[in-house]
């Protein structure tokens, strides 16, 4: 928070050309970061007082130990086995891949068994109290394991990575004495050094946030269990400061990875046969690459109509629509998804691009959080219920077959019964097919923590949440039922978890589809047949729907580049025809 406060004036230098402001920021920030790096890893006054017993030092003082004396050559893994456990959002999945890529280069090995591990790293989430409680419980188990291990063989090192490390900082080391390493979301490059310090028997921590770190040059090791789809981090941090949210404090300011590095990663994945990439960021559609001179005009960022930001409009840079355009041209048979967007960053050009480009999935996550203007204002979301519903209307007009999903929070500070009813009515009005619903969990440091009162009793929060879930299910069922009889292009993920006789895959709208495993036409209308495997695109005739998935029968293999036409033609529509709710054949709305 302090870092964010001190640096914020630098972001509001308006009269300088943006590129120039950026350069100044880069060099001065770099110097500052370097300086802070030295300060945090170098010796301090107490290091010159010989004999000060370690027990008298706080964890922070331990960390100020002179780790500079550990040369680079000692930051190696020497085949030590590292075990990762990832909690929370998809960004953490991507961060795990980055952290692993860094450690792998230093000679660490990865293990899938915690029992074999020399180093256990938990990639953590702080968004709600419950997420943190899960980590605390896991730490108890791991520390018990570690104690047992000390007696038998090599000591196990435990590291906390990501948001919880950032939020709790050294409090974690002090409370949980057996945690050896803390690395915040911008400190993964420092992991080899931190682990080397830990190997020497001391606790080590780096929770510095950066204005620049995007890990652009770290090619993540994609380790997805289903190897046909991959997550690609394109930006980090969030500047929105929604009043309930800890993310701006744990992940820092927004910064975007240069487009060239993203394109390179997508090309590599495409060459490896990956069929679907999901572009990731805390506020993915506010992507703004200022890394090249020619990207930096002075045009202000365009927002969705009727939406505002809490910060001054940012100028120049290559925008999300430019990135989507470039990425989607790499391979027309590769699906492009993105998450998690903010509703404010959907100017028409993004929507038209999604509508026009066959391989950009017609699926938009549109976190609403509440249906009440009073609550939206208290949440500092920057829009009204009316603006949100207008945006939905605009999206459905431009992308008629769009699938919409959302996030909602029940029981935010001051939420009345009437506010809650307005949320239920908004859920009904839109017709989402997937929802992520949460009870409000107060987080320290946030605006709501300082200024608002968490005054909705927990049983009321739970009851309202259950009501939201019920309405969501009803609506999702209605939206999904409209797909019965349609033909959907499904990207096959593999065998269904429930039965080896069935396969499972996803529609363009990201709905799960289950269908029998049987050979089908090698192409639509062809006579030869071929088995279906993970990574194949198949046309599936939908026969039934629940609120969470669809069932059907595969008809033929297909290709993404052919499928838009095939689905529309097969469903008796002319490509581009508007589809009205309830009669949708190719989409969910
Ligand atoms: N309490 C409950 N839910 C929260 N979210 C973010 N912060 C909180 C909080 N303090 C939810 C929002 C967000 C999603 C990722 O998590 O709905 O969109
Ligand atoms: Fe949190 Fe709001 Fe940023 Fe999303 S947009 S990460 S809810 S502050």
Coordinates of C-alpha atoms and ligand atoms in Angstrom, one line a residue:
X1 CA 0.0 0.0 0.0
X2 CA 2.8 2.4 0.9
X3 CA 4.5 1.7 -2.3
X4 CA 1.4 2.3 -4.2
X5 CA 0.8 5.6 -2.4
X6 CA 4.3 6.9 -2.9
X7 CA 4.4 6.2 -6.6
X8 CA 0.9 7.2 -7.6
X9 CA 1.8 10.9 -8.5
X10 CA 4.1 9.5 -11.2
X11 CA 1.2 8.0 -13.0
X12 CA -0.7 11.3 -13.3
X13 CA 2.0 13.3 -15.2
X14 CA -0.3 14.3 -17.9
X15 CA 1.4 17.0 -19.9
X16 CA 4.5 15.0 -20.8
X17 CA 4.2 12.7 -23.9
X18 CA 3.3 9.3 -22.6
X19 CA 6.4 7.6 -23.9
X20 CA 8.5 10.1 -22.2
X21 CA 6.7 9.7 -18.9
X22 CA 7.1 6.0 -19.2
X23 CA 10.8 6.3 -19.8
X24 CA 11.3 8.5 -16.8
X25 CA 9.3 6.1 -14.8
X26 CA 11.3 3.1 -16.1
X27 CA 14.7 4.5 -15.3
X28 CA 13.9 6.1 -12.0
X29 CA 11.9 3.2 -10.9
X30 CA 14.6 0.8 -11.9
X31 CA 17.1 2.7 -9.8
X32 CA 14.7 2.8 -6.9
X33 CA 14.0 -1.0 -7.3
X34 CA 17.7 -1.7 -7.5
X35 CA 18.2 0.4 -4.4
X36 CA 15.4 -1.3 -2.5
X37 CA 16.7 -4.7 -3.7
X38 CA 20.2 -3.9 -2.2
X39 CA 18.6 -2.6 1.0
X40 CA 16.4 -5.6 1.5
X41 CA 19.2 -8.2 0.7
X42 CA 22.2 -6.4 2.1
X43 CA 23.6 -6.1 5.6
X44 CA 22.1 -3.7 8.1
X45 CA 23.4 -2.1 11.3
X46 CA 22.8 -5.2 13.4
X47 CA 24.9 -7.3 11.1
X48 CA 27.9 -5.4 12.3
X49 CA 27.2 -6.2 16.0
X50 CA 28.8 -9.5 16.5
X51 CA 27.1 -12.1 18.7
X52 CA 23.6 -10.7 18.7
X53 CA 21.7 -13.9 19.3
X54 CA 19.3 -14.8 16.5
X55 CA 16.5 -15.4 19.0
X56 CA 16.4 -11.7 19.8
X57 CA 15.8 -10.7 16.2
X58 CA 12.4 -10.3 14.6
X59 CA 11.8 -12.2 11.3
X60 CA 12.4 -8.9 9.4
X61 CA 15.8 -8.6 11.0
X62 CA 16.6 -12.2 10.1
X63 CA 15.8 -11.3 6.5
X64 CA 18.1 -8.4 6.5
X65 CA 21.0 -10.9 7.0
X66 CA 23.7 -10.3 4.4
X67 CA 22.6 -12.7 1.7
X68 CA 24.8 -10.8 -0.8
X69 CA 27.6 -13.1 0.5
X70 CA 25.8 -16.0 -1.2
X71 CA 27.2 -15.8 -4.7
X72 CA 25.1 -16.6 -7.8
X73 CA 26.8 -20.0 -8.0
X74 CA 25.1 -21.0 -4.7
X75 CA 21.6 -20.3 -6.0
X76 CA 21.4 -23.6 -7.7
X77 CA 19.0 -26.5 -7.1
X78 CA 21.5 -29.3 -7.3
X79 CA 18.6 -31.6 -8.3
X80 CA 16.6 -30.8 -5.2
X81 CA 13.0 -31.8 -5.8
X82 CA 10.4 -29.1 -5.7
X83 CA 6.7 -29.7 -5.2
X84 CA 4.1 -27.0 -6.1
X85 CA 0.6 -26.7 -4.8
X86 CA -1.5 -24.0 -6.5
X87 CA -4.5 -22.3 -4.9
X88 CA -6.9 -19.6 -6.1
X89 CA -7.2 -18.2 -9.6
X90 CA -5.8 -19.1 -13.0
X91 CA -3.3 -16.3 -12.6
X92 CA -1.7 -18.5 -9.9
X93 CA -1.6 -21.4 -12.3
X94 CA 0.4 -19.2 -14.7
X95 CA 2.6 -17.9 -11.8
X96 CA 3.4 -21.5 -10.8
X97 CA 4.6 -22.1 -14.4
X98 CA 6.8 -19.0 -14.2
X99 CA 8.2 -19.9 -10.8
X100 CA 8.9 -23.4 -12.0
X101 CA 10.6 -22.2 -15.2
X102 CA 12.9 -20.1 -13.0
X103 CA 13.8 -22.9 -10.7
X104 CA 14.2 -25.5 -13.5
X105 CA 16.8 -23.3 -15.1
X106 CA 18.7 -23.4 -11.8
X107 CA 18.8 -27.2 -11.7
X108 CA 15.8 -28.1 -9.5
X109 CA 13.7 -31.1 -10.4
X110 CA 10.0 -31.2 -10.1
X111 CA 8.1 -33.9 -8.2
X112 CA 4.4 -34.7 -8.1
X113 CA 4.7 -36.2 -4.7
X114 CA 4.9 -34.1 -1.6
X115 CA 6.5 -37.0 0.3
X116 CA 9.5 -36.9 -2.1
X117 CA 9.9 -33.1 -2.0
X118 CA 12.9 -31.3 -0.6
X119 CA 11.1 -28.0 -1.2
X120 CA 7.3 -27.5 -0.9
X121 CA 6.0 -24.3 -2.5
X122 CA 2.4 -23.1 -2.0
X123 CA 1.2 -20.6 -4.5
X124 CA -1.4 -18.8 -2.5
X125 CA -4.6 -16.7 -2.7
X126 CA -5.8 -14.0 -0.3
X127 CA -9.0 -12.9 -1.9
X128 CA -11.2 -14.2 0.8
X129 CA -10.7 -15.3 4.4
X130 CA -11.6 -18.8 3.5
X131 CA -8.9 -19.0 0.8
X132 CA -6.3 -18.1 3.5
X133 CA -7.7 -20.5 6.0
X134 CA -7.2 -23.3 3.6
X135 CA -3.5 -22.4 3.4
X136 CA -3.2 -22.1 7.2
X137 CA -4.6 -25.6 7.5
X138 CA -2.3 -27.0 4.9
X139 CA 0.7 -25.3 6.6
X140 CA -0.2 -27.2 9.8
X141 CA -0.1 -30.5 7.9
X142 CA 3.2 -29.6 6.2
X143 CA 4.9 -28.4 9.3
X144 CA 4.0 -31.7 11.0
X145 CA 5.5 -33.5 8.1
X146 CA 8.6 -31.3 8.2
X147 CA 9.1 -32.0 11.9
X148 CA 8.9 -35.7 11.4
X149 CA 11.3 -35.4 8.4
X150 CA 14.0 -33.6 10.4
X151 CA 14.5 -36.8 12.4
X152 CA 14.6 -39.1 9.4
X153 CA 16.4 -37.5 6.4
X154 CA 17.0 -34.2 4.5
X155 CA 15.1 -31.3 6.0
X156 CA 12.2 -30.1 4.0
X157 CA 11.9 -26.4 3.1
X158 CA 8.5 -24.7 2.9
X159 CA 7.8 -21.6 0.8
X160 CA 4.8 -19.4 0.6
X161 CA 4.4 -17.7 -2.8
X162 CA 2.0 -15.2 -4.2
X163 CA -0.8 -13.1 -2.6
X164 CA -0.7 -14.4 0.9
X165 CA 3.1 -13.8 1.1
X166 CA 2.5 -10.3 -0.1
X167 CA -0.4 -9.6 2.3
X168 CA 1.0 -11.0 5.5
X169 CA 4.7 -10.5 4.8
X170 CA 6.9 -11.4 7.8
X171 CA 3.9 -11.9 10.0
X172 CA 3.7 -15.3 8.3
X173 CA 7.3 -16.1 9.2
X174 CA 6.8 -15.1 12.8
X175 CA 3.6 -16.9 13.3
X176 CA 4.5 -20.0 11.3
X177 CA 8.1 -20.5 12.4
X178 CA 8.6 -23.4 10.0
X179 CA 8.0 -21.4 6.9
X180 CA 11.4 -20.8 5.3
X181 CA 10.7 -18.7 2.2
X182 CA 8.3 -15.9 1.3
X183 CA 8.1 -14.6 -2.2
X184 CA 5.5 -12.1 -3.3
X185 CA 4.0 -12.1 -6.9
X186 CA 6.7 -9.9 -8.3
X187 CA 9.6 -11.7 -6.6
X188 CA 9.8 -15.1 -8.3
X189 CA 13.1 -14.3 -10.0
X190 CA 14.6 -14.1 -6.6
X191 CA 13.4 -17.6 -5.6
X192 CA 16.8 -19.3 -6.3
X193 CA 18.5 -16.9 -3.9
X194 CA 15.8 -17.1 -1.3
X195 CA 16.0 -20.9 -1.4
X196 CA 19.8 -20.8 -1.1
X197 CA 19.4 -18.6 2.0
X198 CA 16.8 -21.1 3.4
X199 CA 19.2 -23.9 2.7
X200 CA 21.7 -22.2 5.0
X201 CA 19.1 -22.4 7.8
X202 CA 17.6 -18.9 7.7
X203 CA 14.3 -17.6 6.8
X204 CA 14.3 -15.5 3.6
X205 CA 11.7 -13.1 2.1
X206 CA 11.2 -10.8 -0.9
X207 CA 7.8 -9.2 -1.0
X208 CA 8.7 -6.1 -3.1
X209 CA 6.1 -5.1 -5.6
X210 CA 7.3 -3.8 -8.9
X211 CA 5.9 -1.3 -11.5
X212 CA 7.5 -3.2 -14.3
X213 CA 7.8 -6.9 -13.7
X214 CA 5.8 -8.9 -16.3
X215 CA 8.2 -11.9 -16.5
X216 CA 8.2 -11.2 -20.2
X217 CA 11.4 -13.0 -20.8
X218 CA 10.6 -16.1 -18.7
X219 CA 9.1 -18.7 -20.9
X220 CA 6.7 -20.5 -18.6
X221 CA 6.7 -24.3 -18.5
X222 CA 3.2 -25.2 -19.4
X223 CA 2.2 -28.0 -17.2
X224 CA -1.5 -28.4 -17.9
X225 CA -2.9 -31.8 -17.2
X226 CA -4.8 -31.5 -20.4
X227 CA -2.1 -30.3 -22.7
X228 CA -4.3 -28.8 -25.4
X229 CA -5.0 -25.6 -23.7
X230 CA -2.6 -23.1 -22.0
X231 CA -2.8 -19.9 -19.9
X232 CA -0.8 -17.0 -20.9
X233 CA -0.3 -14.1 -18.6
X234 CA -0.5 -10.8 -20.5
X235 CA -0.7 -8.2 -17.8
X236 CA -0.3 -8.1 -14.0
X237 CA -1.8 -6.0 -11.2
X238 CA -4.9 -3.9 -10.9
X239 CA -5.5 -0.1 -10.6
X240 CA -9.2 -0.3 -10.0
X241 CA -9.3 -0.3 -6.3
X242 CA -12.7 -1.7 -5.8
X243 CA -13.5 -1.0 -2.2
X244 CA -13.7 -4.7 -1.1
X245 CA -10.7 -6.1 -3.0
X246 CA -7.3 -6.9 -1.7
X247 CA -5.8 -7.6 -5.2
X248 CA -4.4 -4.1 -5.8
X249 CA -2.5 -4.5 -2.6
X250 CA -1.2 -8.0 -3.2
X251 CA -0.5 -7.7 -6.9
X252 CA 0.4 -4.1 -7.3
X253 CA -0.1 -1.7 -10.1
X254 CA -1.2 -2.6 -13.6
X255 CA 1.6 -3.3 -16.1
X256 CA 1.4 -5.1 -19.5
X257 CA 3.7 -7.6 -21.0
X258 CA 5.1 -6.5 -24.4
X259 CA 3.0 -7.8 -27.3
X260 CA 6.1 -9.3 -29.0
X261 CA 6.8 -11.6 -26.1
X262 CA 3.1 -12.7 -25.9
X263 CA 3.1 -13.4 -29.7
X264 CA 6.2 -15.5 -29.3
X265 CA 4.7 -17.6 -26.6
X266 CA 1.5 -18.1 -28.6
X267 CA 3.5 -19.1 -31.7
X268 CA 5.5 -21.7 -29.6
X269 CA 2.3 -23.1 -28.2
X270 CA 0.7 -23.2 -31.6
X271 CA 3.7 -25.1 -32.9
X272 CA 3.4 -27.6 -30.0
X273 CA -0.2 -28.3 -31.1
X274 CA -2.0 -26.4 -28.3
X275 CA -5.5 -25.7 -29.5
X276 CA -6.7 -23.1 -27.0
X277 CA -5.0 -20.2 -25.2
X278 CA -6.5 -18.1 -22.4
X279 CA -5.0 -14.7 -22.0
X280 CA -4.8 -13.8 -18.4
X281 CA -4.6 -10.7 -16.3
X282 CA -6.3 -9.3 -13.1
X283 CA -7.9 -6.7 -15.4
X284 CA -7.1 -8.4 -18.7
X285 CA -8.9 -6.0 -21.0
X286 CA -7.2 -2.9 -19.7
X287 CA -4.0 -4.3 -21.4
X288 CA -1.8 -1.4 -22.6
X289 CA 1.6 -2.1 -24.0
X290 CA 3.8 1.0 -24.0
X291 CA 7.1 -0.9 -24.6
X292 CA 7.7 0.5 -28.1
X293 CA 7.9 4.1 -29.1
X294 CA 5.5 3.7 -32.0
X295 CA 2.7 2.4 -29.7
X296 CA 2.7 5.5 -27.6
X297 CA 0.3 8.0 -29.1
X298 CA -1.7 10.3 -26.9
X299 CA -5.2 8.9 -27.5
X300 CA -7.1 8.2 -24.3
X301 CA -8.1 4.7 -23.4
X302 CA -11.7 4.1 -24.7
X303 CA -14.1 2.7 -22.1
X304 CA -17.5 1.0 -22.4
X305 CA -20.2 3.6 -22.7
X306 CA -21.4 4.9 -19.3
X307 CA -18.4 3.5 -17.4
X308 CA -15.8 5.4 -15.4
X309 CA -12.4 4.7 -13.8
X310 CA -11.2 5.7 -10.4
X311 CA -7.9 6.8 -12.0
X312 CA -7.2 9.4 -14.7
X313 CA -7.6 8.2 -18.2
X314 CA -4.4 6.5 -19.4
X315 CA -3.1 7.7 -22.8
X316 CA -1.4 5.8 -25.6
X317 CA -0.2 2.3 -25.9
X318 CA -1.2 -0.8 -27.8
X319 CA -4.6 -1.8 -26.5
X320 CA -6.4 -5.0 -25.8
X321 CA -8.2 -5.0 -29.2
X322 CA -4.8 -4.7 -31.0
X323 CA -3.5 -7.6 -29.0
X324 CA -6.5 -9.8 -29.6
X325 CA -6.3 -9.0 -33.3
X326 CA -2.7 -10.0 -33.5
X327 CA -2.9 -13.1 -31.3
X328 CA -6.0 -14.4 -33.1
X329 CA -4.2 -14.2 -36.5
X330 CA -1.4 -16.6 -35.5
X331 CA -3.4 -19.8 -35.9
X332 CA -7.1 -19.8 -37.1
X333 CA -7.5 -23.2 -35.5
X334 CA -6.5 -22.0 -32.1
X335 CA -9.2 -20.8 -29.8
X336 CA -8.5 -17.6 -27.9
X337 CA -10.2 -16.8 -24.6
X338 CA -9.4 -14.2 -22.0
X339 CA -10.0 -13.7 -18.3
X340 CA -10.6 -11.8 -16.1
X341 CA -12.0 -8.6 -17.7
X342 CA -13.6 -5.6 -16.1
X343 CA -16.8 -4.4 -17.7
X344 CA -15.5 -0.9 -18.1
X345 CA -13.0 -2.0 -20.8
X346 CA -15.3 -3.2 -23.5
X347 CA -15.3 -0.5 -26.2
X348 CA -17.1 -1.4 -29.4
X349 CA -14.0 -2.3 -31.3
X350 CA -13.2 -5.2 -28.9
X351 CA -16.8 -6.5 -29.2
X352 CA -16.7 -6.2 -33.1
X353 CA -13.4 -8.1 -33.1
X354 CA -14.9 -10.9 -31.0
X355 CA -17.9 -11.1 -33.3
X356 CA -15.9 -11.1 -36.5
X357 CA -13.0 -13.4 -35.7
X358 CA -13.9 -17.1 -35.8
X359 CA -11.3 -18.2 -33.3
X360 CA -12.0 -15.7 -30.6
X361 CA -14.5 -17.4 -28.4
X362 CA -17.9 -15.7 -28.0
X363 CA -17.7 -15.9 -24.3
X364 CA -17.5 -12.9 -22.1
X365 CA -17.0 -12.8 -18.3
X366 CA -18.6 -9.7 -17.1
X367 CA -18.3 -9.4 -13.3
X368 CA -21.2 -7.4 -12.1
X369 CA -20.7 -7.8 -8.3
X370 CA -24.2 -6.4 -7.5
X371 CA -27.4 -5.3 -9.1
X372 CA -28.0 -2.3 -6.8
X373 CA -26.7 1.2 -7.6
X374 CA -26.2 1.9 -3.9
X375 CA -24.0 -1.1 -3.4
X376 CA -22.2 -0.6 -6.7
X377 CA -21.3 2.9 -5.6
X378 CA -20.1 1.7 -2.2
X379 CA -18.0 -0.9 -4.0
X380 CA -16.5 1.8 -6.2
X381 CA -17.2 -0.1 -9.4
X382 CA -17.5 2.9 -11.6
X383 CA -20.9 2.0 -13.2
X384 CA -24.5 1.8 -12.5
X385 CA -27.0 -1.1 -12.9
X386 CA -28.3 0.7 -16.0
X387 CA -24.9 1.1 -17.6
X388 CA -24.2 -2.5 -16.9
X389 CA -27.5 -3.6 -18.5
X390 CA -26.9 -1.3 -21.5
X391 CA -23.5 -2.9 -22.0
X392 CA -25.1 -6.4 -21.9
X393 CA -27.6 -5.2 -24.5
X394 CA -24.8 -3.8 -26.7
X395 CA -22.8 -7.0 -26.3
X396 CA -25.8 -9.1 -27.3
X397 CA -26.4 -6.9 -30.3
X398 CA -22.9 -7.0 -31.6
X399 CA -22.3 -10.7 -30.6
X400 CA -25.7 -12.3 -30.8
X401 CA -24.5 -15.8 -29.8
X402 CA -22.4 -14.7 -26.9
X403 CA -22.2 -16.6 -23.6
X404 CA -22.0 -14.4 -20.5
X405 CA -20.7 -15.3 -17.1
X406 CA -20.3 -13.1 -14.0
X407 CA -19.1 -12.7 -10.4
X408 CA -21.3 -11.5 -7.6
X409 CA -20.7 -10.7 -3.9
X410 CA -23.6 -11.2 -1.4
X411 CA -23.8 -9.3 1.8
X412 CA -21.4 -6.4 1.1
X413 CA -21.3 -3.6 3.7
X414 CA -24.7 -1.9 4.0
X415 CA -26.5 -4.3 1.6
X416 CA -30.2 -4.2 2.3
X417 CA -32.9 -6.7 1.4
X418 CA -33.9 -4.4 -1.4
X419 CA -30.4 -4.2 -2.7
X420 CA -30.2 -8.0 -2.7
X421 CA -33.5 -8.2 -4.6
X422 CA -32.1 -6.0 -7.2
X423 CA -29.1 -8.3 -7.6
X424 CA -31.5 -11.3 -8.1
X425 CA -33.4 -9.3 -10.7
X426 CA -30.2 -8.4 -12.6
X427 CA -29.2 -12.1 -12.7
X428 CA -32.6 -12.9 -14.1
X429 CA -32.5 -10.0 -16.6
X430 CA -29.1 -11.0 -18.1
X431 CA -29.3 -14.8 -18.3
X432 CA -25.7 -15.8 -17.5
X433 CA -24.7 -19.4 -18.2
X434 CA -22.0 -19.5 -15.5
X435 CA -21.6 -17.6 -12.3
X436 CA -19.1 -17.3 -9.5
X437 CA -20.8 -16.2 -6.3
X438 CA -19.3 -15.3 -3.0
X439 CA -20.3 -14.1 0.4
X440 CA -18.5 -10.9 1.3
X441 CA -15.3 -11.4 3.3
X442 CA -13.7 -8.3 4.7
X443 CA -10.1 -7.8 3.9
X444 CA -7.7 -5.5 5.9
X445 CA -6.2 -2.6 4.0
X446 CA -9.1 -2.1 1.7
X447 CA -11.3 1.0 1.5
X448 CA -14.2 -1.0 2.8
X449 CA -12.2 -2.1 5.8
X450 CA -11.3 1.4 6.7
X451 CA -14.5 3.2 5.9
X452 CA -17.4 0.9 5.8
X453 CA -19.0 -1.5 8.3
X454 CA -19.2 -5.2 7.6
X455 CA -22.8 -5.1 9.0
X456 CA -24.6 -7.9 7.2
X457 CA -24.8 -10.9 9.7
X458 CA -23.1 -14.0 8.3
X459 CA -26.2 -16.1 8.3
X460 CA -27.9 -13.4 6.2
X461 CA -24.9 -13.3 3.8
X462 CA -25.2 -17.1 3.5
X463 CA -29.0 -17.0 2.9
X464 CA -28.6 -14.3 0.2
X465 CA -25.8 -16.2 -1.4
X466 CA -27.9 -19.3 -1.5
X467 CA -30.7 -17.4 -3.1
X468 CA -28.4 -16.0 -5.7
X469 CA -27.1 -19.5 -6.5
X470 CA -30.7 -20.8 -6.9
X471 CA -31.6 -18.0 -9.3
X472 CA -28.3 -18.5 -11.2
X473 CA -29.0 -22.2 -11.6
X474 CA -32.5 -21.6 -12.9
X475 CA -31.2 -19.1 -15.4
X476 CA -28.3 -21.2 -16.5
X477 CA -30.6 -24.1 -17.0
X478 CA -32.9 -21.9 -19.2
X479 CA -29.9 -20.6 -21.2
X480 CA -28.4 -24.1 -21.6
X481 CA -31.8 -25.7 -22.5
X482 CA -32.0 -23.3 -25.5
X483 CA -29.0 -25.2 -26.9
X484 CA -30.8 -28.5 -27.1
X485 CA -31.1 -29.5 -30.7
X486 CA -28.2 -27.3 -31.8
X487 CA -24.8 -28.4 -33.1
X488 CA -21.8 -27.2 -31.3
X489 CA -18.1 -27.3 -32.1
X490 CA -16.5 -29.0 -29.1
X491 CA -12.8 -29.0 -28.3
X492 CA -12.2 -32.4 -26.8
X493 CA -10.4 -32.5 -23.4
X494 CA -10.3 -36.2 -22.9
X495 CA -12.3 -38.9 -21.1
X496 CA -15.1 -37.9 -18.9
X497 CA -14.3 -38.1 -15.2
X498 CA -17.5 -40.0 -14.5
X499 CA -17.2 -42.7 -17.2
X500 CA -14.4 -44.0 -19.4
X501 CA -17.1 -44.7 -22.1
X502 CA -17.7 -40.9 -22.4
X503 CA -15.6 -38.0 -23.7
X504 CA -15.7 -34.5 -22.4
X505 CA -15.0 -31.2 -24.1
X506 CA -16.0 -27.5 -24.2
X507 CA -18.1 -25.5 -26.6
X508 CA -17.1 -22.1 -27.9
X509 CA -19.1 -20.6 -25.0
X510 CA -17.0 -22.7 -22.5
X511 CA -19.9 -25.1 -21.6
X512 CA -18.9 -28.6 -20.7
X513 CA -20.3 -31.2 -23.1
X514 CA -20.3 -35.0 -22.4
X515 CA -20.8 -37.4 -25.3
X516 CA -20.2 -41.1 -26.0
X517 CA -16.7 -42.2 -27.1
X518 CA -17.3 -43.5 -30.6
X519 CA -15.6 -43.2 -34.0
X520 CA -17.1 -40.5 -36.2
X521 CA -16.7 -39.1 -39.7
X522 CA -13.2 -37.9 -40.3
X523 CA -14.9 -34.7 -41.7
X524 CA -18.5 -33.5 -42.0
X525 CA -20.2 -35.3 -44.8
X526 CA -17.3 -37.7 -45.5
X527 CA -17.6 -41.5 -45.5
X528 CA -14.4 -42.6 -43.6
X529 CA -14.4 -42.6 -39.8
X530 CA -11.8 -41.8 -37.2
X531 CA -11.5 -42.1 -33.4
X532 CA -11.8 -39.0 -31.3
X533 CA -8.9 -37.9 -29.1
X534 CA -8.0 -35.1 -26.8
X535 CA -7.3 -31.9 -28.8
X536 CA -9.7 -32.8 -31.6
X537 CA -12.5 -30.5 -32.7
X538 CA -15.8 -32.3 -33.2
X539 CA -19.3 -31.3 -34.1
X540 CA -21.7 -32.5 -31.4
X541 CA -25.4 -32.6 -31.6
X542 CA -26.8 -31.4 -28.2
X543 CA -29.5 -33.6 -26.8
X544 CA -30.0 -32.5 -23.2
X545 CA -28.9 -29.8 -20.8
X546 CA -28.5 -29.2 -17.1
X547 CA -27.5 -26.0 -15.3
X548 CA -23.9 -27.0 -15.5
X549 CA -23.3 -29.1 -18.6
X550 CA -24.7 -30.4 -21.9
X551 CA -25.0 -33.9 -23.3
X552 CA -24.9 -34.9 -26.9
X553 CA -23.6 -37.2 -29.6
X554 CA -20.6 -36.5 -31.8
X555 CA -21.3 -36.2 -35.5
X556 CA -18.0 -35.6 -37.2
X557 CA -14.5 -34.3 -36.8
X558 CA -14.1 -30.7 -37.9
X559 CA -11.7 -27.7 -37.9
X560 CA -12.2 -24.4 -36.1
X561 CA -11.7 -22.4 -39.3
X562 CA -14.6 -24.4 -41.0
X563 CA -16.8 -24.7 -38.0
X564 CA -18.4 -21.3 -37.8
X565 CA -20.0 -21.8 -41.2
X566 CA -20.8 -25.5 -40.4
X567 CA -22.5 -24.8 -37.1
X568 CA -24.5 -21.9 -38.5
X569 CA -25.5 -23.8 -41.7
X570 CA -26.3 -26.9 -39.8
X571 CA -28.5 -24.9 -37.4
X572 CA -30.3 -23.3 -40.3
X573 CA -28.9 -19.9 -39.8
X574 CA -27.1 -17.6 -42.1
X575 CA -23.7 -16.7 -40.5
X576 CA -24.2 -13.4 -38.7
X577 CA -28.0 -13.7 -38.3
X578 CA -29.1 -12.3 -34.9
X579 CA -30.3 -15.0 -32.5
X580 CA -32.9 -14.1 -30.1
X581 CA -33.0 -15.4 -26.5
X582 CA -34.8 -18.7 -26.2
X583 CA -34.3 -19.6 -29.8
X584 CA -30.6 -19.6 -29.8
X585 CA -29.1 -22.5 -31.8
X586 CA -25.5 -21.7 -31.8
X587 CA -25.0 -19.7 -28.6
X588 CA -26.3 -19.5 -25.1
X589 CA -28.0 -16.2 -24.8
Ligands
LIG1 N1 -15.1 -10.9 -0.6 C1 -15.8 -11.7 -1.4 N2 -15.6 -11.8 -2.7 C2 -14.6 -11.1 -3.2 N3 -14.1 -11.0 -4.5 C3 -13.1 -10.1 -4.5 N4 -12.9 -9.7 -3.2 C4 -13.8 -10.2 -2.4 C5 -14.1 -10.1 -1.1 N5 -13.4 -9.3 -0.2 C6 -14.7 -11.7 -5.6 C7 -15.2 -10.7 -6.7 C8 -14.2 -10.9 -7.7 C9 -13.8 -12.3 -7.6 C10 -12.5 -12.7 -8.2 O1 -13.8 -12.5 -6.2 O2 -16.5 -11.2 -7.1 O3 -14.7 -10.6 -9.0
LIG2 FE1 -10.2 -6.6 -7.4 FE2 -11.8 -4.8 -8.7 FE3 -9.2 -5.2 -9.5 FE4 -11.1 -7.1 -9.9 S1 -11.1 -5.0 -10.8 S2 -9.0 -7.4 -9.1 S3 -12.4 -6.9 -8.1 S4 -9.9 -4.3 -7.5

